[in-house]
PDB file of C-alpha atoms in Angstrom:
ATOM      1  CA  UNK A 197     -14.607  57.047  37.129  1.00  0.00           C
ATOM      2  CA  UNK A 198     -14.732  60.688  36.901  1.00  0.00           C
ATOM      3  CA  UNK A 199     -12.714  63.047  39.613  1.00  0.00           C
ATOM      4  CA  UNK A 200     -15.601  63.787  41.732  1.00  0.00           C
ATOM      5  CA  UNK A 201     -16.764  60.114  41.415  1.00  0.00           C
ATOM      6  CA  UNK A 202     -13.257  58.851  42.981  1.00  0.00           C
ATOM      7  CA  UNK A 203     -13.370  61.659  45.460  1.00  0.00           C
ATOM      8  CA  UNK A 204     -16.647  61.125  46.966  1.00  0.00           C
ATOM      9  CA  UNK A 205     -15.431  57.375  47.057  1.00  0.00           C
ATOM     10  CA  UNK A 206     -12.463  58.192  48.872  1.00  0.00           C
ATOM     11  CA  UNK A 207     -14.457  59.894  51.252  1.00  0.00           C
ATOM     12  CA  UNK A 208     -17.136  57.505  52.209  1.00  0.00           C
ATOM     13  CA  UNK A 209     -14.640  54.933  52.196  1.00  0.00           C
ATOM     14  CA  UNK A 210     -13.140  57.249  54.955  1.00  0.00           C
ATOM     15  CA  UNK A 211     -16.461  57.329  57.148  1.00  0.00           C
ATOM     16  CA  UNK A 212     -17.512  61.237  55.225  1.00  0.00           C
ATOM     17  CA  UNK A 213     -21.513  61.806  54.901  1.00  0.00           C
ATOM     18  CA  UNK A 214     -21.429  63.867  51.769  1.00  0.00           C
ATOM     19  CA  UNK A 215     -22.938  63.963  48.313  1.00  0.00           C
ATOM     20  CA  UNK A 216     -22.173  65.692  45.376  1.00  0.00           C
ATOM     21  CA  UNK A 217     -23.937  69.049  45.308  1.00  0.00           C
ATOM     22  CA  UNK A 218     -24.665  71.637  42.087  1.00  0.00           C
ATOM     23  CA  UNK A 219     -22.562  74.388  41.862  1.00  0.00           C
ATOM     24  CA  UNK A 220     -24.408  77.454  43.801  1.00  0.00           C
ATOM     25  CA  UNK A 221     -25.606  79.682  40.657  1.00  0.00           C
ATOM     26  CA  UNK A 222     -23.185  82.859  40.895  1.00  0.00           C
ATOM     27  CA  UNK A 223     -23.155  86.564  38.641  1.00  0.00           C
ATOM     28  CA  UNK A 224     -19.456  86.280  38.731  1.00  0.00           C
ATOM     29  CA  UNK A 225     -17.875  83.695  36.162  1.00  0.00           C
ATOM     30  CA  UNK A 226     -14.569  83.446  37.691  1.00  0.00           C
ATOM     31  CA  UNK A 227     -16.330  81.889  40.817  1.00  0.00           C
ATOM     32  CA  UNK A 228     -16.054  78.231  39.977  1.00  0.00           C
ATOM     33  CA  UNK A 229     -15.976  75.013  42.036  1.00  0.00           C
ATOM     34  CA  UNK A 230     -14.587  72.083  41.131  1.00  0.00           C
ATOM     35  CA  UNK A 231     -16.189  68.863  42.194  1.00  0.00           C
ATOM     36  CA  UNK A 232     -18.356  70.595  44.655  1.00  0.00           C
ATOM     37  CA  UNK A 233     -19.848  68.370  47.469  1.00  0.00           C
ATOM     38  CA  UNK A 234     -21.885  69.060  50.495  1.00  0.00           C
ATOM     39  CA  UNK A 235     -20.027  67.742  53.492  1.00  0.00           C
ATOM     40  CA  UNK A 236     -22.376  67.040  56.559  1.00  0.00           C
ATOM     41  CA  UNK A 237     -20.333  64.897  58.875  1.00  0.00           C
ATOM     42  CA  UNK A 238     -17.022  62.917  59.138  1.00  0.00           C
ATOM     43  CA  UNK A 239     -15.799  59.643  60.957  1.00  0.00           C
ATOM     44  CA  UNK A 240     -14.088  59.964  64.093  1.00  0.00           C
ATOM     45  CA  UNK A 241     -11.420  57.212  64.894  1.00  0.00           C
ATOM     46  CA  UNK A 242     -12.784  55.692  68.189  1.00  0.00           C
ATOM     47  CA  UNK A 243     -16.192  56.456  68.514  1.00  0.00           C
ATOM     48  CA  UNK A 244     -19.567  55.792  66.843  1.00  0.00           C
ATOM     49  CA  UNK A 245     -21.060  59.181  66.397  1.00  0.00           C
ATOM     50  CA  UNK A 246     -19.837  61.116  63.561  1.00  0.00           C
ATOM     51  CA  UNK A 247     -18.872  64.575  63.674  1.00  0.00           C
ATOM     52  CA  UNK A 248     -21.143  66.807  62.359  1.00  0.00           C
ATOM     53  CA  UNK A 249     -21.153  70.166  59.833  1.00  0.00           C
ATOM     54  CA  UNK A 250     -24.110  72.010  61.194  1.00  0.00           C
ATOM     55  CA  UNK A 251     -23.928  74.407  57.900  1.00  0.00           C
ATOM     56  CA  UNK A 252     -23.522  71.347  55.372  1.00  0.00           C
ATOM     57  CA  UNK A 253     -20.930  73.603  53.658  1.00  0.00           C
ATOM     58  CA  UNK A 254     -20.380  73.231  50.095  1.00  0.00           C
ATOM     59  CA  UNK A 255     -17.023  72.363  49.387  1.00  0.00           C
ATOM     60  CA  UNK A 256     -14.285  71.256  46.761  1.00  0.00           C
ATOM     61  CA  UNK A 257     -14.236  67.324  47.053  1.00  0.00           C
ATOM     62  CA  UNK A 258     -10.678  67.758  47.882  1.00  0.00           C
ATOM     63  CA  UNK A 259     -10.640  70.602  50.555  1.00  0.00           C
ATOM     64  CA  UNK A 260     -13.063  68.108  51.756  1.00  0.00           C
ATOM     65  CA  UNK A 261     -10.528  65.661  52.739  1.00  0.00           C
ATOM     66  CA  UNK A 262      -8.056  67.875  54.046  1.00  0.00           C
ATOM     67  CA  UNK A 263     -10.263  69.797  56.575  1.00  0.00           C
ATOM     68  CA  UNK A 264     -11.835  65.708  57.416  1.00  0.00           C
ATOM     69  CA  UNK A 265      -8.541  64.783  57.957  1.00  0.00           C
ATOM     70  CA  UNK A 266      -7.456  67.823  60.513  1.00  0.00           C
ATOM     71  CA  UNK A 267     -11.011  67.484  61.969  1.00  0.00           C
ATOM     72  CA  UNK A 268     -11.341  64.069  62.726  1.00  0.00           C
ATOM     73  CA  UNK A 269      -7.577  62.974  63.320  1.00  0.00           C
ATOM     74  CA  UNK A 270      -6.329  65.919  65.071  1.00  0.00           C
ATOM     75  CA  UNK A 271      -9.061  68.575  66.776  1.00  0.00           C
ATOM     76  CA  UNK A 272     -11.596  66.040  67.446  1.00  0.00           C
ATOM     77  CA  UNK A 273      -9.442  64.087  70.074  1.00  0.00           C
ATOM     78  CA  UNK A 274      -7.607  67.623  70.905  1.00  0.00           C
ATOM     79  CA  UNK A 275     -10.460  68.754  71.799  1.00  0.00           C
ATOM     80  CA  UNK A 276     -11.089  65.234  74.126  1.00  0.00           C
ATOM     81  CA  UNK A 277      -7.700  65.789  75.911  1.00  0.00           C
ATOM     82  CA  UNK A 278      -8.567  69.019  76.660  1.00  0.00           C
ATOM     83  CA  UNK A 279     -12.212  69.030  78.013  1.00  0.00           C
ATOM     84  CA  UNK A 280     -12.997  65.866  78.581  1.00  0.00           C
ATOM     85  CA  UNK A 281     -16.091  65.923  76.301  1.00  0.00           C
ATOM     86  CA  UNK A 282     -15.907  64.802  72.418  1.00  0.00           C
ATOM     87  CA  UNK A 283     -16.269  66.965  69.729  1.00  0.00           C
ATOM     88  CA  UNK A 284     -20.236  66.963  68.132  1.00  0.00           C
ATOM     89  CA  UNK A 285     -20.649  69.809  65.823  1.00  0.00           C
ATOM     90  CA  UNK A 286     -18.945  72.145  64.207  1.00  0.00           C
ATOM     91  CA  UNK A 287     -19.884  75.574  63.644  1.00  0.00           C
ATOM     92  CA  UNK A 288     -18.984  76.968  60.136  1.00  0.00           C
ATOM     93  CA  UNK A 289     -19.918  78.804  57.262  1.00  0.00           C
ATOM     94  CA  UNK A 290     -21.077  77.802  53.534  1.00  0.00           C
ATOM     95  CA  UNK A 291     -17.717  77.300  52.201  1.00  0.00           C
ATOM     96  CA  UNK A 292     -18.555  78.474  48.616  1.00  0.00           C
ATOM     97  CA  UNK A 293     -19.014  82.087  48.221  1.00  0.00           C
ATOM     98  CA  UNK A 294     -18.542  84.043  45.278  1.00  0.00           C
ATOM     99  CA  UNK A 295     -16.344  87.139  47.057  1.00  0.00           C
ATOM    100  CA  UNK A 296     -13.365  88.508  47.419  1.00  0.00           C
ATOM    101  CA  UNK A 297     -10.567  88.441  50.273  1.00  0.00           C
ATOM    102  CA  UNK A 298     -11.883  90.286  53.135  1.00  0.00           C
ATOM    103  CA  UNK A 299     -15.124  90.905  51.893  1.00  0.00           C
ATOM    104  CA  UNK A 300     -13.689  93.936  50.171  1.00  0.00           C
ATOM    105  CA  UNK A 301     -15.506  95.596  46.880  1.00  0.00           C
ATOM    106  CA  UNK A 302     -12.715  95.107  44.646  1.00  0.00           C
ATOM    107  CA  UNK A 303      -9.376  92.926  44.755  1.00  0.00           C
ATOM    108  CA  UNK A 304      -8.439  89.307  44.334  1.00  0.00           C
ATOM    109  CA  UNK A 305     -11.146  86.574  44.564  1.00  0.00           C
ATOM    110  CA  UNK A 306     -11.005  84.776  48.046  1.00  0.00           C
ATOM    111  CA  UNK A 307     -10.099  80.863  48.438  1.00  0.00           C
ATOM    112  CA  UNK A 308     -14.046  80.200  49.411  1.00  0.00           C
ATOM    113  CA  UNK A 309     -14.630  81.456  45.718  1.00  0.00           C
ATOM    114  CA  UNK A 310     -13.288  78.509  44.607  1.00  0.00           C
ATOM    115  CA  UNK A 311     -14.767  75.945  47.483  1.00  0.00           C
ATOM    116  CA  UNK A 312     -10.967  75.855  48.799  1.00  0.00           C
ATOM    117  CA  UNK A 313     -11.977  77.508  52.110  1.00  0.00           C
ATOM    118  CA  UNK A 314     -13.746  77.200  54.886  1.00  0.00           C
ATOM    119  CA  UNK A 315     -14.643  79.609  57.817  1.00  0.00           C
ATOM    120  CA  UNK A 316     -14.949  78.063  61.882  1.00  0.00           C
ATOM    121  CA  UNK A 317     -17.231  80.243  64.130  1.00  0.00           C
ATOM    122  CA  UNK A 318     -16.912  77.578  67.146  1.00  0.00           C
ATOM    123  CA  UNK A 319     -16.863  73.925  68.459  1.00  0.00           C
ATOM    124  CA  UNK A 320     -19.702  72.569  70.132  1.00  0.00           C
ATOM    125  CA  UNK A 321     -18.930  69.923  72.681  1.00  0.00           C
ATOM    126  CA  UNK A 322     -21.405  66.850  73.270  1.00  0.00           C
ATOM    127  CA  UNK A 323     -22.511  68.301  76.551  1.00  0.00           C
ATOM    128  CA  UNK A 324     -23.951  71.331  74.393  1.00  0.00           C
ATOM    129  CA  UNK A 325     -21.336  73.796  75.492  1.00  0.00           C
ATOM    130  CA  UNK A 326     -18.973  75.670  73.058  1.00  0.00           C
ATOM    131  CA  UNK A 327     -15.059  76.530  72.590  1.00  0.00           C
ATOM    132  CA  UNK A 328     -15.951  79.825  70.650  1.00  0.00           C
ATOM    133  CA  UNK A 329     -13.142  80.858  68.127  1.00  0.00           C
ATOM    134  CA  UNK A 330     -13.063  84.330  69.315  1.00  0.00           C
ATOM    135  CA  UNK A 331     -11.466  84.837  72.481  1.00  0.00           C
ATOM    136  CA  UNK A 332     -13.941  84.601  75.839  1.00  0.00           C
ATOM    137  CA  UNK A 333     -11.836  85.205  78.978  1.00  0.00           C
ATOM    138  CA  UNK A 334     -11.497  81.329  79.680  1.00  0.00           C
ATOM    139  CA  UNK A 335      -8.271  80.250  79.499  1.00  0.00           C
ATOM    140  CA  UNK A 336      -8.705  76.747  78.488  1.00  0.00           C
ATOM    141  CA  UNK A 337     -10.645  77.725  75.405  1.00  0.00           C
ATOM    142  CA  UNK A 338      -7.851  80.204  74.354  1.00  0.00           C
ATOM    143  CA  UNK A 339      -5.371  77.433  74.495  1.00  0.00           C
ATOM    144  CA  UNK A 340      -7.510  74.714  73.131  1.00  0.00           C
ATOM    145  CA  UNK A 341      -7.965  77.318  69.619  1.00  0.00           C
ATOM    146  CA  UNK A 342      -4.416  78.616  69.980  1.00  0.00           C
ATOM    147  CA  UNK A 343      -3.383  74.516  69.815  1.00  0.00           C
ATOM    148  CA  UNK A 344      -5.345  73.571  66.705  1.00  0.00           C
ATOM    149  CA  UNK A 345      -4.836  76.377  65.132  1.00  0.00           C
ATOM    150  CA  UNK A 346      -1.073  76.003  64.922  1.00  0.00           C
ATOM    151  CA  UNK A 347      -1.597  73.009  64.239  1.00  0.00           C
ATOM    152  CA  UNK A 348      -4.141  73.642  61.025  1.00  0.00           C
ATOM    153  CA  UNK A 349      -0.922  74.978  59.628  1.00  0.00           C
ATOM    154  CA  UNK A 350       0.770  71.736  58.818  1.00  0.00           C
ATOM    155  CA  UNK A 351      -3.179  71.030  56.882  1.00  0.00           C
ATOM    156  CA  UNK A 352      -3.639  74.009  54.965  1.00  0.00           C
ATOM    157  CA  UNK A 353      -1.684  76.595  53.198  1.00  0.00           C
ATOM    158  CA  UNK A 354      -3.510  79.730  55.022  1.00  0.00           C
ATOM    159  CA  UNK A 355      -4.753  79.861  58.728  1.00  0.00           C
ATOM    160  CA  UNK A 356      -6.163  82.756  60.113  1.00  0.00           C
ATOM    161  CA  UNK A 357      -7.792  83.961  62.717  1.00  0.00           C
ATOM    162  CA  UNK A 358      -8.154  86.453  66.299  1.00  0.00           C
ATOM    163  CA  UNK A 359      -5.161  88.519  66.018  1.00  0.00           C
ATOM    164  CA  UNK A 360      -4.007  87.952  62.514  1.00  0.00           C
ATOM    165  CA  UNK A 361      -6.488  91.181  61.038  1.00  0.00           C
ATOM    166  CA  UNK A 362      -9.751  92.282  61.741  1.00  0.00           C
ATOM    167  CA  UNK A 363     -11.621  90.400  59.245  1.00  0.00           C
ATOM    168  CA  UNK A 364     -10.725  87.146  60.799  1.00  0.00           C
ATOM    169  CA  UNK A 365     -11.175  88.193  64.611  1.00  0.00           C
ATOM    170  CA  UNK A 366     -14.239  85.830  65.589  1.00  0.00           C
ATOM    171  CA  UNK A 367     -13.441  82.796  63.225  1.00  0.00           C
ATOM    172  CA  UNK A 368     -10.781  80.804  61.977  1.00  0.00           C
ATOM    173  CA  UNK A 369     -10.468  81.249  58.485  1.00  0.00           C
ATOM    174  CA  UNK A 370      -8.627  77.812  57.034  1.00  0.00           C
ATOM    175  CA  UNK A 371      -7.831  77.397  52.837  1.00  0.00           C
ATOM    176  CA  UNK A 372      -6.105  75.249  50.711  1.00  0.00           C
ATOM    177  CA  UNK A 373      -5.431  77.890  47.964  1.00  0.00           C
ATOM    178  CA  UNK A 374      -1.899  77.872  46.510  1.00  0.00           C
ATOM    179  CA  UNK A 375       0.741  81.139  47.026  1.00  0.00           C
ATOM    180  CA  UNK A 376       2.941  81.145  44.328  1.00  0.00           C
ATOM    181  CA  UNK A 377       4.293  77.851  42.784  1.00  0.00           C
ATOM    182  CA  UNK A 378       4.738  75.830  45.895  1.00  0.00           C
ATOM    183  CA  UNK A 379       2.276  74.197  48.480  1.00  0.00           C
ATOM    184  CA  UNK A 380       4.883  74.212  50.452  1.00  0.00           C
ATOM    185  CA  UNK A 381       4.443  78.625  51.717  1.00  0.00           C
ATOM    186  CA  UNK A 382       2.174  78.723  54.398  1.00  0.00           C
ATOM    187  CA  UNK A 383       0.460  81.710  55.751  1.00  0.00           C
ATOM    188  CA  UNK A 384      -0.249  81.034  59.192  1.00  0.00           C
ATOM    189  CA  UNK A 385      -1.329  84.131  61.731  1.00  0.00           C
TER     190      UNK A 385
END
């Protein structure tokens, strides 16, 4: 069974609705993705409706099961202790995208060149209202984001977001990419 074969197992075992998807065609040949998969919803301990990707990002198979993991065993029923209402969608972008950090011209390549990244805009509750990344005067919001995004840190090696620069001030920006020769460093602002 090849890698991507045992990883897309591993994830509909887990309760994932994702298939394997082509690598997006890219002018830049150190943009590469390995085991790319298109990840539109995951399992929710509890509850019958899945939690859904409304952007279907394209991902690497294994970032897959880390954000799945912090999505549907820690924000999803954060999100139900603090509003009362369970978690639907999620608001995000592609995932794969051949750039570098920051958006900037020049410089390293950024985690989502590699699928190893993802980028969260907002969470949309089942009553159809949102908990907005980017600060919005209510309170409850604030500390909803400010709890899962500490949290993200013990799921990924970098988490940023409002505050931490001003590329990341209306999103969380969450990756998996290593810093030096540890997964242990974390970059979490």
């Amino acid at each position: 069974m090849s890698g991507t074969s045992e990883c897309l197992s591993r994830l509909r075992i887990a309760g994932f609705d994702v298939e394997a998807a082509e690598t997006p065609a890219v002018a830049n040949g150190d943009c590469r993705i390995d085991n790319p998969v298109k990840l539109r919803a995951i399992a929710v301990a509890g509850r019958e409706s899945p939690l859904l990707l409304a952007a279907e990002p394209i991902v690497a198979c294994r970032f897959a099961e880390s954000l799945g993991g912090w999505l549907g065993s820690l924000v999803a029923p954060a999100i139900v202790g603090a509003t009362n209402s369970e978690l639907a969608v999620v608001h995000t972008g592609p995932g794969f995208q051949c750039r570098n950090r920051n958006r900037l011209p020049s410089g390293k390549l950024s985690a989502h060149a590699e699928g190893l990244a993802i980028d969260i805009a907002s969470f949309q509750l089942a009553d159809k209202s949102h908990i907005p990344v980017k600060p919005d005067g209510n309170e409850q919001h604030v500390a909803t984001i400010n709890a899962v995004r500490r949290a993200a840190c013990g799921w990924f090696t970098t988490v940023l977001g409002p505050g931490s620069d001003a590329s990341h001030a209306d999103h969380l920006h969450l990756d998996v990419q290593l810093h030096g020769s540890s997964d242990r460093y974390r970059i979490c602002q």
